[in-house]
CSV table of C-alpha atoms and ligand atoms in Angstrom, one decimal:
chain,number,residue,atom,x,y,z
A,1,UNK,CA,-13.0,122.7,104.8
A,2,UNK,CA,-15.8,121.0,106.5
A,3,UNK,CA,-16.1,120.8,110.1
A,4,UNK,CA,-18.7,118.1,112.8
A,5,UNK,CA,-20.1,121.6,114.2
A,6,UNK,CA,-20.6,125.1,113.8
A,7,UNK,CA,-22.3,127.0,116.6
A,8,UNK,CA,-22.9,130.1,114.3
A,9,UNK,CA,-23.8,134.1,116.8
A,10,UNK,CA,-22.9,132.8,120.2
A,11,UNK,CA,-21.8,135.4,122.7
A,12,UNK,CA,-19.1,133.8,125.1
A,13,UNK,CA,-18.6,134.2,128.6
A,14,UNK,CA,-16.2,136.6,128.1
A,15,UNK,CA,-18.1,139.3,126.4
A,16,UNK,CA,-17.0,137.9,122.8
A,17,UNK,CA,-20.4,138.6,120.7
A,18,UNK,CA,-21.7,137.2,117.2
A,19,UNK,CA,-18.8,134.4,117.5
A,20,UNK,CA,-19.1,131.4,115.1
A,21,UNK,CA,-17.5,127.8,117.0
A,22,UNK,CA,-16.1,125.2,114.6
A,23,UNK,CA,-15.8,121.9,116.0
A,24,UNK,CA,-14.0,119.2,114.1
A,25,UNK,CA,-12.4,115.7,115.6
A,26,UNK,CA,-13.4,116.6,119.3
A,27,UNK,CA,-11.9,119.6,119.1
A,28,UNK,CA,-12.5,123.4,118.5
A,29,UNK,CA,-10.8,124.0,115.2
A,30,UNK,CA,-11.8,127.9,115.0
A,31,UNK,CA,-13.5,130.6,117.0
A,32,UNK,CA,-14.2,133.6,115.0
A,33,UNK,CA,-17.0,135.8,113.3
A,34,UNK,CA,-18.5,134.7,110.6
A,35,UNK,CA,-16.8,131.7,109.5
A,36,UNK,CA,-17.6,130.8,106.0
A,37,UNK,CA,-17.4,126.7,105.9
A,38,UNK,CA,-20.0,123.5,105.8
A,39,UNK,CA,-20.7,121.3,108.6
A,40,UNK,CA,-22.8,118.4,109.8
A,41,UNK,CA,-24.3,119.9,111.6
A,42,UNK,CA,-25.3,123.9,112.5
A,43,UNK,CA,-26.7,125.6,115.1
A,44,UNK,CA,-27.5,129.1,115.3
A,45,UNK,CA,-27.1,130.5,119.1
A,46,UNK,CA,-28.8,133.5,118.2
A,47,UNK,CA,-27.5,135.5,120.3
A,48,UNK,CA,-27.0,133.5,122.8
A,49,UNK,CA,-24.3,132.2,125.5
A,50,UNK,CA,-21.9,129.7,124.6
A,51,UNK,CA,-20.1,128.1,128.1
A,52,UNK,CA,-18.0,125.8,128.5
A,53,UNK,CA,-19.3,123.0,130.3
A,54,UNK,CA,-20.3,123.2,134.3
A,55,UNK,CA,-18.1,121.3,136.6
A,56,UNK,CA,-18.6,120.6,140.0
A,57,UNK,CA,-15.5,120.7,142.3
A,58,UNK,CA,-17.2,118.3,145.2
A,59,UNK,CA,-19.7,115.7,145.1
A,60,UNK,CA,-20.7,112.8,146.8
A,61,UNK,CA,-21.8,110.2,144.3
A,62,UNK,CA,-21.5,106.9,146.1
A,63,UNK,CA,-24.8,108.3,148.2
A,64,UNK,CA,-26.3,110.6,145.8
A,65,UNK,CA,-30.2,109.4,144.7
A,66,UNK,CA,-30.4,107.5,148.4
A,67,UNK,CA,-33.1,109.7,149.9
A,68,UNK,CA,-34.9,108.2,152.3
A,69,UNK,CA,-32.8,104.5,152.8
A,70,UNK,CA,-33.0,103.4,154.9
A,71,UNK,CA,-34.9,106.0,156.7
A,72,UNK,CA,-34.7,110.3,156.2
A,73,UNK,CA,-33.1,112.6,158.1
A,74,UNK,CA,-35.2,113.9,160.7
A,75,UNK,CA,-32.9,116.6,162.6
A,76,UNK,CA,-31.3,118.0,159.2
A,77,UNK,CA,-27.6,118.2,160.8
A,78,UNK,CA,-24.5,116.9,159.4
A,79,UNK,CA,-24.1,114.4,162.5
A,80,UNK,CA,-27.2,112.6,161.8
A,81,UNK,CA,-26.6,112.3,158.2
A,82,UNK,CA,-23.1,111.0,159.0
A,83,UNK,CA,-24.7,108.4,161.2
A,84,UNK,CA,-27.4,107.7,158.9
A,85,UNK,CA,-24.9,107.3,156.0
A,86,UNK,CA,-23.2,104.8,158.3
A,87,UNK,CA,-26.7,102.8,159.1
A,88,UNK,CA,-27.0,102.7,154.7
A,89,UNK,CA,-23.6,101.7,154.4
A,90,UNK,CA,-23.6,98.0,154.7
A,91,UNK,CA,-26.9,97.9,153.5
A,92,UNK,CA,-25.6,99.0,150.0
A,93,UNK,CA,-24.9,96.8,146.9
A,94,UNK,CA,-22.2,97.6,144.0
A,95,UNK,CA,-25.1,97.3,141.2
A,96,UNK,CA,-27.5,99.9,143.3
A,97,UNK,CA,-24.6,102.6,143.9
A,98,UNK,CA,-23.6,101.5,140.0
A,99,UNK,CA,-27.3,102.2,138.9
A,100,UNK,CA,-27.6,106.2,141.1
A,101,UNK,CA,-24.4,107.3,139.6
A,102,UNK,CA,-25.2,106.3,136.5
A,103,UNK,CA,-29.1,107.8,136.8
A,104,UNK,CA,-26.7,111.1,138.0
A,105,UNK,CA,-24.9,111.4,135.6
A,106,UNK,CA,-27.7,111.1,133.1
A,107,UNK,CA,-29.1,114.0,135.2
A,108,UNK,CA,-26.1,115.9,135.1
A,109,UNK,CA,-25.2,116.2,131.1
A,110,UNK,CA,-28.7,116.9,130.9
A,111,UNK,CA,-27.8,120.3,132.6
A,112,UNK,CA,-24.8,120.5,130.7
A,113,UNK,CA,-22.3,119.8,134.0
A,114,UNK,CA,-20.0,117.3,132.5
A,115,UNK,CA,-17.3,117.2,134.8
A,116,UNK,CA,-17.2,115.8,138.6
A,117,UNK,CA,-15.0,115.8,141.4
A,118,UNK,CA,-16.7,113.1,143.8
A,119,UNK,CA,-15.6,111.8,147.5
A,120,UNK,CA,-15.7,108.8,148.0
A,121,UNK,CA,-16.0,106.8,151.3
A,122,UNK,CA,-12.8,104.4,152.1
A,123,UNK,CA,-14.2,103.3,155.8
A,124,UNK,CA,-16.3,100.5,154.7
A,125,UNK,CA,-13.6,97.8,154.4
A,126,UNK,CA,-15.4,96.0,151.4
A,127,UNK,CA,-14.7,99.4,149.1
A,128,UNK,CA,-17.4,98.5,147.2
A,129,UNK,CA,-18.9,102.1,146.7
A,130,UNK,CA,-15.1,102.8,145.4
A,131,UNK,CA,-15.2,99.4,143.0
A,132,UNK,CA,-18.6,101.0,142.0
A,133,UNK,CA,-17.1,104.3,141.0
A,134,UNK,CA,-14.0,103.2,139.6
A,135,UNK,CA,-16.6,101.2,137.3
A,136,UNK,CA,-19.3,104.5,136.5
A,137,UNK,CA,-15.5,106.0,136.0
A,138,UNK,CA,-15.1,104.1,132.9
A,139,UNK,CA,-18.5,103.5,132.1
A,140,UNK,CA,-19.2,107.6,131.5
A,141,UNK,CA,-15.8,109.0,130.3
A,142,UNK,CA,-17.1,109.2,126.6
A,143,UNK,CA,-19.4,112.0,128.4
A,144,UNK,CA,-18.1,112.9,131.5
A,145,UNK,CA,-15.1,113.3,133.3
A,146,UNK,CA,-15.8,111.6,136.9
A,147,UNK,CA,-12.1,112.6,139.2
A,148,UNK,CA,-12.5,110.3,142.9
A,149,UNK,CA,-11.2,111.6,145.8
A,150,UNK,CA,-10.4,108.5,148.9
A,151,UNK,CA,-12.7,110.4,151.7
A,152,UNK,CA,-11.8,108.7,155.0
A,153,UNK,CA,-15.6,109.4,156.1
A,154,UNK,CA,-15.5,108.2,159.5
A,155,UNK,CA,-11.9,109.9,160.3
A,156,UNK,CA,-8.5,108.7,158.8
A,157,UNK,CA,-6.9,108.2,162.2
A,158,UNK,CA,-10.3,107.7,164.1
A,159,UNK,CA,-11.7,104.8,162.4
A,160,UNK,CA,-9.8,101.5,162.3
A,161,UNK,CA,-9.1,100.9,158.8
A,162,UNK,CA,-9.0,103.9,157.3
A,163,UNK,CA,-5.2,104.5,156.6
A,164,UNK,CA,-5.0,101.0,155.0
A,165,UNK,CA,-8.3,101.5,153.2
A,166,UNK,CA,-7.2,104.8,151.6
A,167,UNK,CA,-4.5,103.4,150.5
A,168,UNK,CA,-6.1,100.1,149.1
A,169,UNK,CA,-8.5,103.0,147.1
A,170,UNK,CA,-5.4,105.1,145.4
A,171,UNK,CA,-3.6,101.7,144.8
A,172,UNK,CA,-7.4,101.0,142.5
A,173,UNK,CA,-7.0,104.1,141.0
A,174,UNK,CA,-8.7,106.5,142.4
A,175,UNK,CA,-7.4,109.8,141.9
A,176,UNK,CA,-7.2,112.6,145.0
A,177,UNK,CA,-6.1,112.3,148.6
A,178,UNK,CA,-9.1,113.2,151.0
A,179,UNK,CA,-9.2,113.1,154.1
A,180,UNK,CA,-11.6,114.8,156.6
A,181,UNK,CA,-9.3,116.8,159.8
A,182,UNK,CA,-11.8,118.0,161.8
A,183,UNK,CA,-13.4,114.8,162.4
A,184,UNK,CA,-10.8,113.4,164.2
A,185,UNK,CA,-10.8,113.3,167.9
A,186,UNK,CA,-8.4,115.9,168.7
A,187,UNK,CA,-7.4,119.5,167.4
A,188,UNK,CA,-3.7,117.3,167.1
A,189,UNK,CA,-4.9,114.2,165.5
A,190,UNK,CA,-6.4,116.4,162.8
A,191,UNK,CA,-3.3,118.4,162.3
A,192,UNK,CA,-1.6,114.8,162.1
A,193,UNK,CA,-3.8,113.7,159.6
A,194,UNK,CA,-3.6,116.8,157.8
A,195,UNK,CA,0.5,115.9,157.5
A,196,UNK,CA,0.0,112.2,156.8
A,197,UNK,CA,-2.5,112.5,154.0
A,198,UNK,CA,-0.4,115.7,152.3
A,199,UNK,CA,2.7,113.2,152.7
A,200,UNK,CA,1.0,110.2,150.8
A,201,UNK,CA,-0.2,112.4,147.9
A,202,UNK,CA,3.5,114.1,147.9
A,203,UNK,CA,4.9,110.8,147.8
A,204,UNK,CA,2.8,109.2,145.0
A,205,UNK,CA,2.4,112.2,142.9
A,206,UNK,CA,-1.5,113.3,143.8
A,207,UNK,CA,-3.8,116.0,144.2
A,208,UNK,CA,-5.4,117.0,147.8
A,209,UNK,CA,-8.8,117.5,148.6
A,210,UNK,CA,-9.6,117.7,152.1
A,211,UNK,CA,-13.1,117.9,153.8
A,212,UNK,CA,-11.8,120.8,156.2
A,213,UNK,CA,-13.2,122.7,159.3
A,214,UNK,CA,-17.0,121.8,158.1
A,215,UNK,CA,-17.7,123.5,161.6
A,216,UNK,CA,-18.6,127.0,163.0
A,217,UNK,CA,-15.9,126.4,165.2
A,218,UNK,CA,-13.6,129.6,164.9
A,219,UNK,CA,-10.7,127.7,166.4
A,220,UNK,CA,-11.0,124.8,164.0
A,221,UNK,CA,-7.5,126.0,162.1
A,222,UNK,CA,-6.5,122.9,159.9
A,223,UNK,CA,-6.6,124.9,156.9
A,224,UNK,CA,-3.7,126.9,158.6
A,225,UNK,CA,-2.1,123.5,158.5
A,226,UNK,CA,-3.6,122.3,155.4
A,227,UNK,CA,-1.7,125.5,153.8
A,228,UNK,CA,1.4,125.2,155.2
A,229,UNK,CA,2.0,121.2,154.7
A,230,UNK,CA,1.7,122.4,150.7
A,231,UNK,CA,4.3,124.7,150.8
A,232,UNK,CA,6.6,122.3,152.8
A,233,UNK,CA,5.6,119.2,150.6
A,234,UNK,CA,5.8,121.4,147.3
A,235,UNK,CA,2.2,120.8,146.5
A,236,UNK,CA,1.4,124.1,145.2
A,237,UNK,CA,-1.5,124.4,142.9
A,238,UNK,CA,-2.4,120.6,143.4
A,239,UNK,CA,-4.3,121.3,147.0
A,240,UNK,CA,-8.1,122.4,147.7
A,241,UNK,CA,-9.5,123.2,150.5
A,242,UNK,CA,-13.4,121.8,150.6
A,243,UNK,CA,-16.4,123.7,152.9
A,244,UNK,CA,-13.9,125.8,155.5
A,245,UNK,CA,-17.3,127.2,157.0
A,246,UNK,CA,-15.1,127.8,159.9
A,247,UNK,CA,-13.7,130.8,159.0
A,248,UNK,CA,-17.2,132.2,158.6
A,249,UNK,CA,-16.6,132.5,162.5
A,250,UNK,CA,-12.8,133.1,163.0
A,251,UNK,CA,-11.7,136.5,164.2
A,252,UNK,CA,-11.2,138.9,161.3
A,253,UNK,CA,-7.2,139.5,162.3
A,254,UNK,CA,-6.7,135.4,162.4
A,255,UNK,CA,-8.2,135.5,158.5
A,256,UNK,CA,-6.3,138.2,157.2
A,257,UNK,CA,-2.9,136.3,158.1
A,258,UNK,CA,-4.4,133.0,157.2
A,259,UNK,CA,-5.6,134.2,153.6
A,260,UNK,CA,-2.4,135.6,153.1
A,261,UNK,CA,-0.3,132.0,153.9
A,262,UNK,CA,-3.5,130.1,151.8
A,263,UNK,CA,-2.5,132.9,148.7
A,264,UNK,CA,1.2,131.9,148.7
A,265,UNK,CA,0.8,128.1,149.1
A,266,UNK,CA,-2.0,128.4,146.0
A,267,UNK,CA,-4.3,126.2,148.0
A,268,UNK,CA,-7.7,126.7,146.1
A,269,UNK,CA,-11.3,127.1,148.3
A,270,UNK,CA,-13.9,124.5,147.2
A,271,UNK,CA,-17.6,126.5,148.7
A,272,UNK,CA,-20.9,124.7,149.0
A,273,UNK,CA,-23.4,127.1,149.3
A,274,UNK,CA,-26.3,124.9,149.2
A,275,UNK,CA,-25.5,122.6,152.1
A,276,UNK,CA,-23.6,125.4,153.5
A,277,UNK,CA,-26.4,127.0,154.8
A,278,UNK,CA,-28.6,124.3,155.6
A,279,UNK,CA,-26.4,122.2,158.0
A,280,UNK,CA,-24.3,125.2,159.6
A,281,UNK,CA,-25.3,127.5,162.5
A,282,UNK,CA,-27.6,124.4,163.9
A,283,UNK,CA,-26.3,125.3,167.5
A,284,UNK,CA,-27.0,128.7,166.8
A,285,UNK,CA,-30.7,130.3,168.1
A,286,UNK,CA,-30.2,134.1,166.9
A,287,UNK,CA,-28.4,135.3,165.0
A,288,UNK,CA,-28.0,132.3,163.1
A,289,UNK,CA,-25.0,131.9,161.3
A,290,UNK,CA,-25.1,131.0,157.6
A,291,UNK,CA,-21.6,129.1,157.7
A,292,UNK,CA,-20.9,130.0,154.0
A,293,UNK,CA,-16.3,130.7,154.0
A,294,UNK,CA,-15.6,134.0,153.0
A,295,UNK,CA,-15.8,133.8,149.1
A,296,UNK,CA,-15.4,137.5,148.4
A,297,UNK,CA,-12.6,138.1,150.7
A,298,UNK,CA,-10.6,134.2,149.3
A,299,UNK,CA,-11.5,135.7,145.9
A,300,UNK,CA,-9.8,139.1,146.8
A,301,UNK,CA,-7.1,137.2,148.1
A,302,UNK,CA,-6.0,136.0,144.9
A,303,UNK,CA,-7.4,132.6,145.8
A,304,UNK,CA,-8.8,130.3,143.1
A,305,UNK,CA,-12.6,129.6,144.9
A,306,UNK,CA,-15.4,127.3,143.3
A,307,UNK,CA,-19.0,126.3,144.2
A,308,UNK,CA,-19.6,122.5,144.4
A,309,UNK,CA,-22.5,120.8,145.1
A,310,UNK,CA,-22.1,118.4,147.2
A,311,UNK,CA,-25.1,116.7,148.1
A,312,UNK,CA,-27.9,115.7,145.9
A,313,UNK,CA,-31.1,114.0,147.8
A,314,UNK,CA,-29.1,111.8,149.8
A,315,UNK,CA,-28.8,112.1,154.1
A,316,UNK,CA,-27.4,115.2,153.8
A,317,UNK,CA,-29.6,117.3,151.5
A,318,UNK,CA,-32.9,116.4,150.4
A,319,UNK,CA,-32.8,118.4,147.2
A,320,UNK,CA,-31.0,119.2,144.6
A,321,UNK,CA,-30.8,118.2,140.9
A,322,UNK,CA,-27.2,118.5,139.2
A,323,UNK,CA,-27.5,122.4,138.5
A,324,UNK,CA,-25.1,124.0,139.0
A,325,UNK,CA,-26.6,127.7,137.9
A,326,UNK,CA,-28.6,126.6,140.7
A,327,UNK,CA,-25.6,126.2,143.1
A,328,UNK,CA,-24.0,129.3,142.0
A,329,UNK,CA,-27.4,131.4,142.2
A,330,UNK,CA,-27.2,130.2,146.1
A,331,UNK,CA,-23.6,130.8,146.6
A,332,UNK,CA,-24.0,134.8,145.1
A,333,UNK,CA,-26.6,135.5,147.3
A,334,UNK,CA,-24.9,134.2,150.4
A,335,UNK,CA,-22.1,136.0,149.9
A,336,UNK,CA,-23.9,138.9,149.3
A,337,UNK,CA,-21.9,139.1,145.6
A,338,UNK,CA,-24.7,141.2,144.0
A,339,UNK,CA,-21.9,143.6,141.7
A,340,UNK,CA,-21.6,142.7,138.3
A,341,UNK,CA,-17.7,141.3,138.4
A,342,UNK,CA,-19.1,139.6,141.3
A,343,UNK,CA,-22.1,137.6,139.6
A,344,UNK,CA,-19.6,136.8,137.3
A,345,UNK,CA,-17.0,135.6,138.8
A,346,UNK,CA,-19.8,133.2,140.5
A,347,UNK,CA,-20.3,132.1,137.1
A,348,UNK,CA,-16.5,131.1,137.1
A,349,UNK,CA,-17.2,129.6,140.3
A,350,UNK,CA,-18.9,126.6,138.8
A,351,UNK,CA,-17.3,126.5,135.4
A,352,UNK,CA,-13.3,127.6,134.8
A,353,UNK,CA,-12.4,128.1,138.7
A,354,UNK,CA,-13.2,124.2,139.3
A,355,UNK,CA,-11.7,123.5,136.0
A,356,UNK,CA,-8.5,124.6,137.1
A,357,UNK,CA,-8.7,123.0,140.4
A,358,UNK,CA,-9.7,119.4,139.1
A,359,UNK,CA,-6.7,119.9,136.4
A,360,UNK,CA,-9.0,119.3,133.3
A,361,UNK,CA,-7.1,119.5,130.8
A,362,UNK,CA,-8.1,121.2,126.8
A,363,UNK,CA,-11.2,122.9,128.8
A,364,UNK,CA,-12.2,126.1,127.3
A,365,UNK,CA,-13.9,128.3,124.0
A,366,UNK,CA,-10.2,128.3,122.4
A,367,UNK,CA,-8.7,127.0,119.1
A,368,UNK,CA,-7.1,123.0,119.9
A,369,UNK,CA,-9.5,122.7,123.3
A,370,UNK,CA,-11.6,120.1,123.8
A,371,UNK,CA,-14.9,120.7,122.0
A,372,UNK,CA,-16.8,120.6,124.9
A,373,UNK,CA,-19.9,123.4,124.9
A,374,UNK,CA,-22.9,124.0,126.7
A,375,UNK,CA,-25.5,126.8,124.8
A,376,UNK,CA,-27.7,128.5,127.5
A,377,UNK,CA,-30.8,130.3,126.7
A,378,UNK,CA,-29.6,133.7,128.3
A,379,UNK,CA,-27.7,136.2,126.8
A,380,UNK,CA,-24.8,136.6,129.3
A,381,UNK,CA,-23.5,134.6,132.7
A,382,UNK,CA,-25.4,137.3,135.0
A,383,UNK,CA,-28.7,136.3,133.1
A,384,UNK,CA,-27.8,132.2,132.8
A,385,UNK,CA,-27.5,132.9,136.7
A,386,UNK,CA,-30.7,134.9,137.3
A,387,UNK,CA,-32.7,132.5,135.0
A,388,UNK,CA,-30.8,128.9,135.8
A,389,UNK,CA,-31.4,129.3,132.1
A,390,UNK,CA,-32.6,126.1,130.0
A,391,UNK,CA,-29.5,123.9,128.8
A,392,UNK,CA,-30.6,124.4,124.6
A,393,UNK,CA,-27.4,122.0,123.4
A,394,UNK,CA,-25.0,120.3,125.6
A,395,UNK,CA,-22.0,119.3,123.5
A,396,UNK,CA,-19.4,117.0,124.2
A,397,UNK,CA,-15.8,116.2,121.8
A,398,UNK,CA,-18.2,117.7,119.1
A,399,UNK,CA,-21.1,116.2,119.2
A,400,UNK,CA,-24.6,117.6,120.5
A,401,UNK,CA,-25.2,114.9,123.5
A,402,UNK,CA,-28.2,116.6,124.9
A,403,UNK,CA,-31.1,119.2,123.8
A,404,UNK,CA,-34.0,121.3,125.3
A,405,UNK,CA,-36.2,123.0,124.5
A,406,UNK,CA,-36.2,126.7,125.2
A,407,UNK,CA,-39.1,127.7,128.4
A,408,UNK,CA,-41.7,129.3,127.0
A,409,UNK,CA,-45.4,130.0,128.5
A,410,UNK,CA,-48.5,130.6,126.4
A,411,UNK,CA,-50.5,133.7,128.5
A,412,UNK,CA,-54.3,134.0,127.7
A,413,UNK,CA,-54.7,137.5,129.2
A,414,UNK,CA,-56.9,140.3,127.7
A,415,UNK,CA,-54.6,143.1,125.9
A,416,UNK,CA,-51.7,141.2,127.1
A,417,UNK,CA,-49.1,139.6,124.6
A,418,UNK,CA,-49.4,135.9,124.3
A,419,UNK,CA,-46.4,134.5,125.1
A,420,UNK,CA,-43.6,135.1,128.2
A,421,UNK,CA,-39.8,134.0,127.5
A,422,UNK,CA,-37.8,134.9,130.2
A,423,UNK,CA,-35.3,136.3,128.5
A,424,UNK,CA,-36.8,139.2,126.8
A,425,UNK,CA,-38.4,140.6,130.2
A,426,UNK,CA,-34.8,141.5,131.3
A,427,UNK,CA,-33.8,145.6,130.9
A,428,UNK,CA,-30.7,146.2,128.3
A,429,UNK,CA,-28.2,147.4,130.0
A,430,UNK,CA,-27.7,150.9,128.9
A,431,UNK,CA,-30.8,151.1,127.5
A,432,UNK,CA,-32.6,154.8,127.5
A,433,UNK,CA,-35.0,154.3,130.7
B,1,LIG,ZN1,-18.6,116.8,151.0
C-alpha cells in the first residue's frame, strides 16, 4: 500500500522512539517501527520529536499585529491597553483586521501552532472585527482551526450593548460564550454576569470561556461562581476559566476549597504566562507579585490547565511572535515547574491540554487521527522547550505546509570544532559523567 507521508525514526512525545508515521487521506493510517511501504513523499526525523501540532487556548486576534495605532502603550498596564484598544476601535476597518489575522496566521503555521482559540470584542456595535473573523474563519480552515469566543470587552452588563451584541455574534456564528466578570462594576454584577452568560451557552448548546479575575485582588472570587454555575447548568467539561491571576493572591485555605469545587465541575484553567507577568503586580512596589494562577497546585488538582498566548504586539504586549515553546518556556519558569514531569506536562500545556479544552476533534499521533504533525529539531519536549527548537516540517491533513531549516552556526575558532547545533551540546541523560 502506498501512503501521502511517512515520517520514518521520530520519537513521540510520549517516549515512543524510532516510530515510522504513515499518513494517507488526511489521516494517520499507521504508527509503528519500521513500516515497510512507498509514499510521496518521506521524511526521516532522525531521531527526532514528532508533536502534534501547538494550540493556543486564548488569543486576541482582532488586535493582534496593531502595535503602535494609534499610539503605544506608555504605562504597560492592562487599563491603558483597555483604553487604548477602545481609542483603535472605531478607527479599525474589516479589510485591516482581515489582513493581521491573516499575516498571523501565516506566522503561526510557520511555528507549527495550528489551532486558535481567539476573543473577540462584541462592544463595538458595528461587529466588524467579529465579521472579520468569522471571514479569516473560513478563509484559514484548510490550515488552521480558528474557534471565536464573543468577549464582551468593555463588561457584558457595564457597557450598553453588550448583551444584545453578544448575542448578535453567536447568532453569526461564532462559537464560545465569553464574557469578562471582573470588569463589571460590582463584585454582584460580576457574579450576575457570570450566571447570565453560563445560562446563554446552557441554553444554546456552547462552550464557556471567561476572562476571569485578571486581578491581584484576592477577593475577586468569580471563578467560585464560574465553578459552580457549571455544575448547576450541567456544563461540565465545556467551561474554561482564562488568566484567574487572582488566586496567585487568595489565602491558601480559600484555594484549597476552591480547587476542590473547580475539580468536580471539570472547569479547565487557561494560564498566560507571558502577559501574566508583565501586567500583574503593577500596584505592587516590593515584593512584586508575578500574578501567574497556581498551575502546579490546578494541575495537582486534577484540573486540565493550558498556556495561551494571548497577546501578540498589540496594546497589551509588545512582543511576541506565535510560539508557543516560547509561551510554555515562560509559563515553567514562573511556576517554578523545573522537575522533569513538570517540564513536560508544560509541554502539554500548549499542545493536548488546550486540545482538549477547545474540543478538537481527531487531534493526536494515533491510527484514524487527523494527520496533523509538527517535527521539532529536539529530541524530546524538555529539549523542544529548552531550545524553542526550529519547526523542521509543519504538517497539516498530510501534507508538509511549512519547512525550516535546522539552526546551525559556523564557529571559526582555533582547535575548536566548526560548527554548533544546539542539540548536540545537551548531556544524555544517564550518560557516565
Ligand atoms: Zn485575553
Amino acid at each position: 500500500m502506498g501512503f501521502d507521508l511517512i515520517i520514518r525514526n521520530a520519537r513521540l512525545p510520549d517516549g515512543r522512539d524510532g516510530m515510522d508515521v504513515a499518513c494517507a487521506d488526511g489521516r494517520i493510517a499507521a504508527v509503528q517501527h519500521g513500516i515497510d511501504a512507498e509514499a510521496g513523499r518521506i521524511i526521516d526525523a532522525a531521531g527526532r520529536l514528532l508533536s502534534p501540532p501547538f494550540v493556543d487556548a486564548h488569543f486576541h486576534m482582532d488586535s493582534t499585529l496593531s502595535l503602535g495605532q494609534p499610539r503605544l502603550n506608555q504605562s504597560g498596564t492592562l487599563l491603558e491597553g483597555i483604553a487604548l484598544w477602545g481609542e483603535l476601535k472605531p478607527l479599525l476597518t474589516r479589510e485591516a483586521v482581515v489582513q493581521r489575522a491573516l499575516r498571523y496566521c501565516d506566522l503561526a503555521v510557520a511555528q507549527g501552532l495550528l489551532a486558535i482559540r481567539s476573543h473577540v470584542d462584541v462592544c463595538d456595535d458595528r461587529l466588524l472585527a467579529v465579521e472579520a473573523l468569522l471571514e479569516v474563519r473560513e478563509r484559514v480552515k484548510p490550515y488552521l482551526d480558528l474557534q471565536l469566543v464573543a468577549f464582551p470587552q468593555d463588561g457584558y452588563l457595564r457597557s450598553p450593548n453588550a448583551a444584545r451584541n453578544l448575542t448578535r455574534a453567536l447568532d453569526a456564528g461564532v462559537d464560545v460564550v465569553g464574557g469578562i466578570p471582573h470588569f463589571e462594576r460590582t463584585m454582584a454584577d460580576g457574579a450576575a454576569s457570570v450566571r447570565a452568560l453560563c445560562e446563554l451557552a446552557a441554553a444554546r448548546g456552547l462552550r464557556v470561556d471567561m476572562h476571569c479575575d485578571e486581578s491581584d485582588d484576592p477577593l475577586s472570587r468569580h471563578i467560585e461562581t464560574l465553578a459552580s454555575e457549571t455544575v448547576r447548568l450541567g456544563l461540565q467539561g465545556r467551561v474554561a476559566g482564562s488568566h484567574l491571576t487572582s488566586m496567585h493572591s487568595m489565602d491558601n485555605y480559600y484555594v484549597s476549597k476552591l480547587l476542590a469545587l473547580m475539580a468536580e465541575a471539570h472547569v479547565h484553567a487557561i494560564a498566560n504566562p507571558l502577559i501574566n507577568i508583565v501586567l500583574m503586580g503593577r500596584h505592587d512596589t516590593y515584593p512584586k507579585r508575578r500574578g501567574m494562577t497556581r498551575v502546579p497546585e490546578l494541575l495537582q488538582a486534577g484540573i486540565t490547565v493550558a498556556f495561551g498566548q494571548d497577546c501578540v504586539m498589540d496594546p497589551w504586549y509588545p512582543l511576541g511572535g506565535a510560539d508557543m515553546l516560547d509561551v510554555a518556556h515562560m509559563g515553567l519558569h514562573v511556576a517554578q515547574m523545573t522537575g522533569r514531569d513538570a517540564m513536560r506536562a508544560c509541554f502539554e500545556a500548549v499542545t493536548t491540554a488546550p486540545a482538549r479544552i477547545l474540543g478538537l476533534d481527531g487531534y493526536g499521533i494515533d491510527v484514524g487521527c487527523h494527520a496533523d504533525l509538527v517535527l521539532l529539531d529536539a529530541r524530546d519536549p524538555i529539549e523542544a522547550i529548552r531550545l524553542r527548537a526550529v519547526r523542521i516540517a509543519v504538517v497539516r491533513r498530510g501534507r508538509v505546509i511549512a519547512e525550516s531549516a535546522p539552526r546551525c552556526t559556523r564557529l571559526a575558532l582555533p582547535g575548536r570544532p566548526g560548527a554548533v547545533e544546539p542539540a548536540d551540546y545537551a548531556p544524555r541523560e544517564g550518560a557516565p559523567a
